[in-house]
Amino acid sequence: MPELSPAVQDALNNGRPVVALESTIISHGLPRPGNLAAARSFEALLTEAGVTPATIAVIDGVPKAGLGPADLERIATDESVIKVSSRDLGLAIAAGRTAGTTVAATSVLAARAGIRVFATGGLGGVHRGFAGTMDESADLTVLSRTPVTVVSAGVKSILDIPATLERLETLGVAVAGYRTNRFPAFYLTDSGEDLDWRVDSAEEIAAAMAARDELGETSALLIANPLPPERQLDPALHARVLADALAAAESAGIRGKAVTPYLLEQMQRATEGASVAVNLVVARGNIALAGQIATAWSARQRGTR
Ligand code: PSU
Ligand code: MN
């Protein structure tokens, strides 16, 4: 549990680098039909770097790490694919459903499979207006008890970023900026929030992973990887469309797990696709860094064996 593809099984058996990829970004985060090409390009980025990709999803009730081409296509194109967080996994498996896994669900399955490094676009977090809705992504609590290294461009700017950082601190999730002292804001390079820790190389991150293992640490390490400033969404455009998206969600009465996909879709529409282009750059940058970390980790494990 989960079922491993032959390539993932082989890489894990031989201590070669593997990176887990989430699938909600494919099923619910990126618009069709470009999402399928995006999912393939995410895997290709890793393969070209000598890293085995393990896209994680639930297919007809079977949790899988490493999808074949037909499964990947199914996640990207089948309208009946649902979005599952970790709490949903058992129910979705028993019901034979096909599902894209969120950061929370992907982390749980990756950890079960023995995959140490995981790449996503942006984590879920505390939503704006939390006091009224109590909407906080289960990504945060699940990462507090799941020992994976997650590479993310911070959390999506649709969220309450300072509140999310406070929750990560309370929950004991380690956070370090990659070559930065500032927490990124997904579409934007810099959220304006300072970080306590900065790391400058994949080897340094692998060393922190090893030290955390020795401590028996069971929470996640979050590596916050910002977009280069020249690739970010125009901050003025961002501010304008975000305000509209939040207002639209409020007046449409969107709740629960529909909130994040709804806001992303509003941003896509209002920016005429610019937010999607940035989302892809974000995801690719994170996947590339995750590949480097997995490579450094596997070299380190071979060296210490
Ligand atoms: N990052 C993206 N696009 C996405 C998501 C993250 O670039 O669609 C998804 C992730 O799967 C994340 C989820 O775990 O949004 C958070 O949803 P919620 O707020 O309902 O927990
Ligand atoms: Mn939520």
XYZ file of C-alpha atoms and ligand atoms in Angstrom:
327
model
C 0.000 0.000 0.000
C 0.117 2.030 -2.220
C 0.698 -0.071 -5.336
C 4.073 0.873 -6.830
C 4.756 1.012 -10.564
C 7.630 -1.248 -11.651
C 9.865 1.806 -12.189
C 9.162 3.213 -8.722
C 9.590 -0.194 -7.099
C 12.904 -0.716 -8.847
C 14.240 2.741 -7.943
C 13.277 2.361 -4.283
C 14.770 -1.138 -4.072
C 18.051 0.159 -5.441
C 18.220 3.398 -3.479
C 17.838 5.540 -6.576
C 16.117 8.956 -6.358
C 12.313 9.102 -6.491
C 10.038 12.162 -6.262
C 6.334 11.937 -5.433
C 3.996 14.248 -7.375
C 0.487 15.189 -6.326
C -2.460 14.726 -8.668
C -5.088 17.224 -7.462
C -3.115 19.903 -9.284
C -3.807 17.842 -12.438
C -7.438 16.889 -11.763
C -8.644 20.096 -10.100
C -5.880 22.743 -10.160
C -5.007 23.187 -13.830
C -7.606 23.653 -16.573
C -8.334 21.033 -19.221
C -7.116 20.130 -21.771
C -3.622 21.525 -21.061
C -3.472 19.689 -17.736
C -2.581 16.357 -19.368
C 0.436 17.797 -21.203
C 1.420 19.495 -17.949
C 1.235 16.213 -16.016
C 3.419 14.527 -18.629
C 5.905 17.404 -18.617
C 6.193 17.198 -14.802
C 7.205 13.549 -15.084
C 9.572 14.230 -18.010
C 11.430 16.904 -16.012
C 12.335 14.264 -13.445
C 13.073 11.470 -15.880
C 15.474 13.737 -17.781
C 17.274 14.443 -14.506
C 17.677 10.727 -13.767
C 14.956 10.764 -11.102
C 11.966 8.409 -11.096
C 8.626 10.264 -10.951
C 5.912 8.791 -8.738
C 2.665 10.583 -9.505
C 0.244 9.529 -6.782
C -3.518 9.023 -7.221
C -6.329 6.574 -6.516
C -7.475 4.613 -9.594
C -10.671 2.563 -9.294
C -10.086 2.180 -5.573
C -6.376 1.343 -5.865
C -3.945 3.883 -4.374
C -0.955 4.062 -6.688
C 2.533 5.619 -6.633
C 3.710 5.797 -10.228
C 0.971 5.979 -12.845
C 0.988 4.364 -16.275
C 0.055 6.541 -19.280
C -3.617 5.446 -19.212
C -3.962 6.248 -15.491
C -2.357 9.662 -15.946
C -4.738 10.405 -18.800
C -7.683 9.290 -16.687
C -6.765 11.685 -13.870
C -6.407 14.560 -16.329
C -9.509 13.978 -18.438
C -12.187 11.951 -16.613
C -14.884 14.322 -15.302
C -15.854 11.900 -12.517
C -12.447 12.115 -10.806
C -12.875 13.452 -7.273
C -10.480 15.379 -5.019
C -9.396 13.492 -1.902
C -7.568 14.620 1.194
C -6.005 12.060 3.542
C -9.192 11.582 5.554
C -11.036 10.532 2.391
C -8.542 7.866 1.306
C -10.057 4.869 3.095
C -13.563 5.740 1.967
C -12.489 6.362 -1.635
C -10.558 3.067 -1.738
C -13.461 1.073 -0.301
C -15.888 2.718 -2.721
C -13.654 1.984 -5.720
C -13.382 5.661 -6.658
C -10.848 7.400 -8.889
C -9.329 10.456 -7.253
C -6.715 13.151 -7.453
C -4.808 13.325 -4.169
C -4.159 16.627 -2.380
C -0.882 17.471 -0.671
C -2.251 15.811 2.488
C -3.312 12.572 0.771
C -0.213 12.442 -1.446
C 2.095 12.904 1.565
C 0.452 10.054 3.437
C 0.723 7.677 0.468
C 4.299 8.779 -0.322
C 5.371 8.161 3.276
C 3.733 4.720 3.236
C 5.626 3.904 0.038
C 8.956 5.029 1.511
C 9.278 8.027 -0.837
C 10.999 10.860 1.016
C 10.656 13.863 -1.302
C 7.478 15.328 -2.693
C 6.855 18.270 -5.033
C 3.703 20.362 -5.368
C 2.789 23.839 -6.588
C 1.522 25.431 -3.405
C 0.286 23.967 -0.141
C -3.169 24.511 1.227
C -3.371 26.646 4.370
C -5.501 28.977 6.450
C -8.080 30.752 4.301
C -8.790 34.466 4.583
C -11.834 35.025 6.761
C -10.946 31.967 8.819
C -12.663 33.416 11.891
C -15.991 33.124 10.098
C -15.499 29.899 8.126
C -12.900 27.874 10.109
C -11.488 26.930 6.686
C -7.959 25.604 7.174
C -6.544 22.993 4.785
C -5.910 19.539 6.239
C -2.554 19.813 4.418
C -1.213 21.573 7.523
C -2.283 19.067 10.170
C -1.342 16.083 8.023
C 2.148 17.508 7.440
C 2.498 17.825 11.210
C 2.460 14.014 11.421
C 3.909 12.897 8.098
C 7.692 12.712 7.677
C 8.200 13.884 4.096
C 10.172 16.726 2.572
C 7.756 18.884 0.586
C 8.894 21.432 -1.984
C 6.328 24.177 -2.491
C 6.302 27.850 -3.536
C 4.958 28.688 -0.101
C 1.191 28.708 0.038
C -1.203 30.159 -2.477
C -1.692 33.892 -2.176
C -5.455 33.274 -2.018
C -4.779 32.297 1.630
C -4.038 34.167 4.862
C -0.261 33.739 4.707
C 0.765 35.087 8.145
C -1.904 32.891 9.784
C -0.711 29.875 7.804
C 2.882 30.450 8.967
C 1.689 30.686 12.575
C -0.173 27.390 12.196
C 2.863 25.694 10.646
C 4.862 26.810 13.671
C 2.270 25.554 16.146
C 1.962 22.253 14.312
C 5.718 21.686 14.339
C 6.227 21.696 10.584
C 9.784 22.824 9.760
C 9.981 25.617 7.160
C 13.081 26.768 5.290
C 13.426 29.106 2.325
C 15.471 27.873 -0.620
C 18.067 30.586 -1.284
C 15.785 33.119 0.389
C 14.890 34.405 3.845
C 11.359 35.271 2.778
C 8.320 33.072 2.459
C 7.127 33.034 -1.166
C 3.463 33.501 -2.111
C 3.008 31.042 -4.964
C 2.084 33.440 -7.824
C 4.337 36.058 -6.227
C 8.021 35.729 -5.337
C 7.778 37.280 -1.904
C 4.917 37.301 0.603
C 6.722 39.865 2.766
C 6.936 37.330 5.619
C 10.383 36.535 7.063
C 11.583 32.977 7.613
C 13.892 31.777 10.382
C 15.753 29.348 8.134
C 17.379 29.523 4.757
C 19.023 26.631 2.890
C 21.229 27.053 -0.155
C 21.778 23.592 -1.617
C 20.144 20.210 -2.043
C 22.975 18.652 0.001
C 22.203 20.973 2.902
C 18.556 19.894 2.760
C 19.524 16.197 2.673
C 21.709 16.797 5.746
C 18.742 18.358 7.570
C 16.585 15.357 6.579
C 19.191 12.990 8.020
C 19.422 14.966 11.271
C 15.645 14.991 11.582
C 15.588 11.210 11.097
C 18.130 10.792 13.885
C 15.915 12.865 16.134
C 12.984 10.593 15.346
C 11.147 13.625 13.946
C 7.787 12.613 12.495
C 6.666 15.933 10.991
C 7.343 17.291 7.510
C 10.106 19.578 6.326
C 8.711 22.269 4.035
C 11.138 23.773 1.533
C 9.742 27.079 0.281
C 11.019 27.670 -3.247
C 10.185 31.087 -4.728
C 9.599 31.980 -8.356
C 12.299 34.149 -9.924
C 10.895 37.726 -9.681
C 10.786 38.103 -13.467
C 8.460 35.086 -13.721
C 5.900 36.126 -11.099
C 2.364 37.307 -11.829
C 2.196 41.093 -12.101
C 1.555 42.101 -8.447
C -0.984 44.805 -9.377
C -2.964 42.410 -11.591
C -2.694 39.796 -8.861
C -4.126 42.099 -6.195
C -7.048 43.105 -8.404
C -8.085 39.644 -9.572
C -7.616 38.097 -6.145
C -10.011 40.589 -4.557
C -12.589 39.769 -7.251
C -12.106 36.007 -6.862
C -12.573 36.172 -3.090
C -15.719 38.262 -3.485
C -17.094 35.856 -6.104
C -16.497 32.828 -3.836
C -18.217 34.601 -0.977
C -21.303 35.585 -2.951
C -21.533 32.140 -4.611
C -21.451 30.551 -1.146
C -18.590 28.179 -2.035
C -17.633 25.883 0.877
C -15.360 23.030 1.873
C -13.041 21.400 -0.606
C -14.575 23.333 -3.500
C -13.064 26.613 -2.258
C -9.490 26.182 -3.536
C -10.433 24.923 -7.046
C -13.054 27.677 -7.332
C -10.609 30.458 -6.435
C -7.958 29.084 -8.805
C -10.498 28.958 -11.619
C -11.600 32.531 -10.971
C -7.961 33.642 -11.081
C -7.467 31.765 -14.369
C -10.447 33.426 -15.942
C -9.645 36.929 -14.706
C -5.993 36.777 -15.765
C -6.873 35.179 -19.129
C -4.586 32.252 -18.450
C -1.637 34.215 -17.031
C -2.153 32.609 -13.619
C -2.040 29.153 -15.238
C 1.233 29.949 -16.982
C 2.712 31.088 -13.656
C 1.287 28.016 -11.908
C 3.164 25.820 -14.381
C 6.431 27.689 -13.861
C 5.955 27.325 -10.104
C 5.280 23.590 -10.311
C 8.206 22.962 -12.662
C 10.638 24.890 -10.456
C 9.529 22.903 -7.427
C 9.749 19.575 -9.239
C 13.264 20.368 -10.481
C 14.410 21.250 -6.958
C 12.717 18.149 -5.518
C 14.651 16.073 -8.068
C 17.919 17.602 -6.858
C 17.004 16.941 -3.222
C 16.038 13.316 -3.941
C 19.343 12.877 -5.790
C 21.332 14.360 -2.899
C 19.385 12.202 -0.462
C 20.018 8.996 -2.348
C 23.753 9.824 -2.733
C 23.934 10.496 0.978
C 22.198 7.214 1.835
C 24.568 5.284 -0.400
C 27.540 7.040 1.187
C 26.492 6.195 4.730
C 25.520 2.596 4.117
N -1.165 23.563 -5.743
C -1.505 23.932 -7.002
N -2.766 23.662 -7.441
C -3.659 22.948 -6.666
C -3.295 22.553 -5.343
C -2.043 22.894 -4.941
O -0.695 24.539 -7.697
O -4.730 22.659 -7.130
C -4.232 21.727 -4.475
C -3.318 20.832 -3.648
O -3.696 19.498 -3.934
C -3.613 21.178 -2.212
C -5.068 21.543 -2.330
O -3.336 20.119 -1.350
O -5.069 22.356 -3.521
C -5.573 22.256 -1.099
O -6.970 22.126 -1.067
P -7.778 22.461 0.282
O -7.572 23.932 0.496
O -9.206 22.103 -0.036
O -7.186 21.608 1.369
Mn -10.680 23.966 2.978
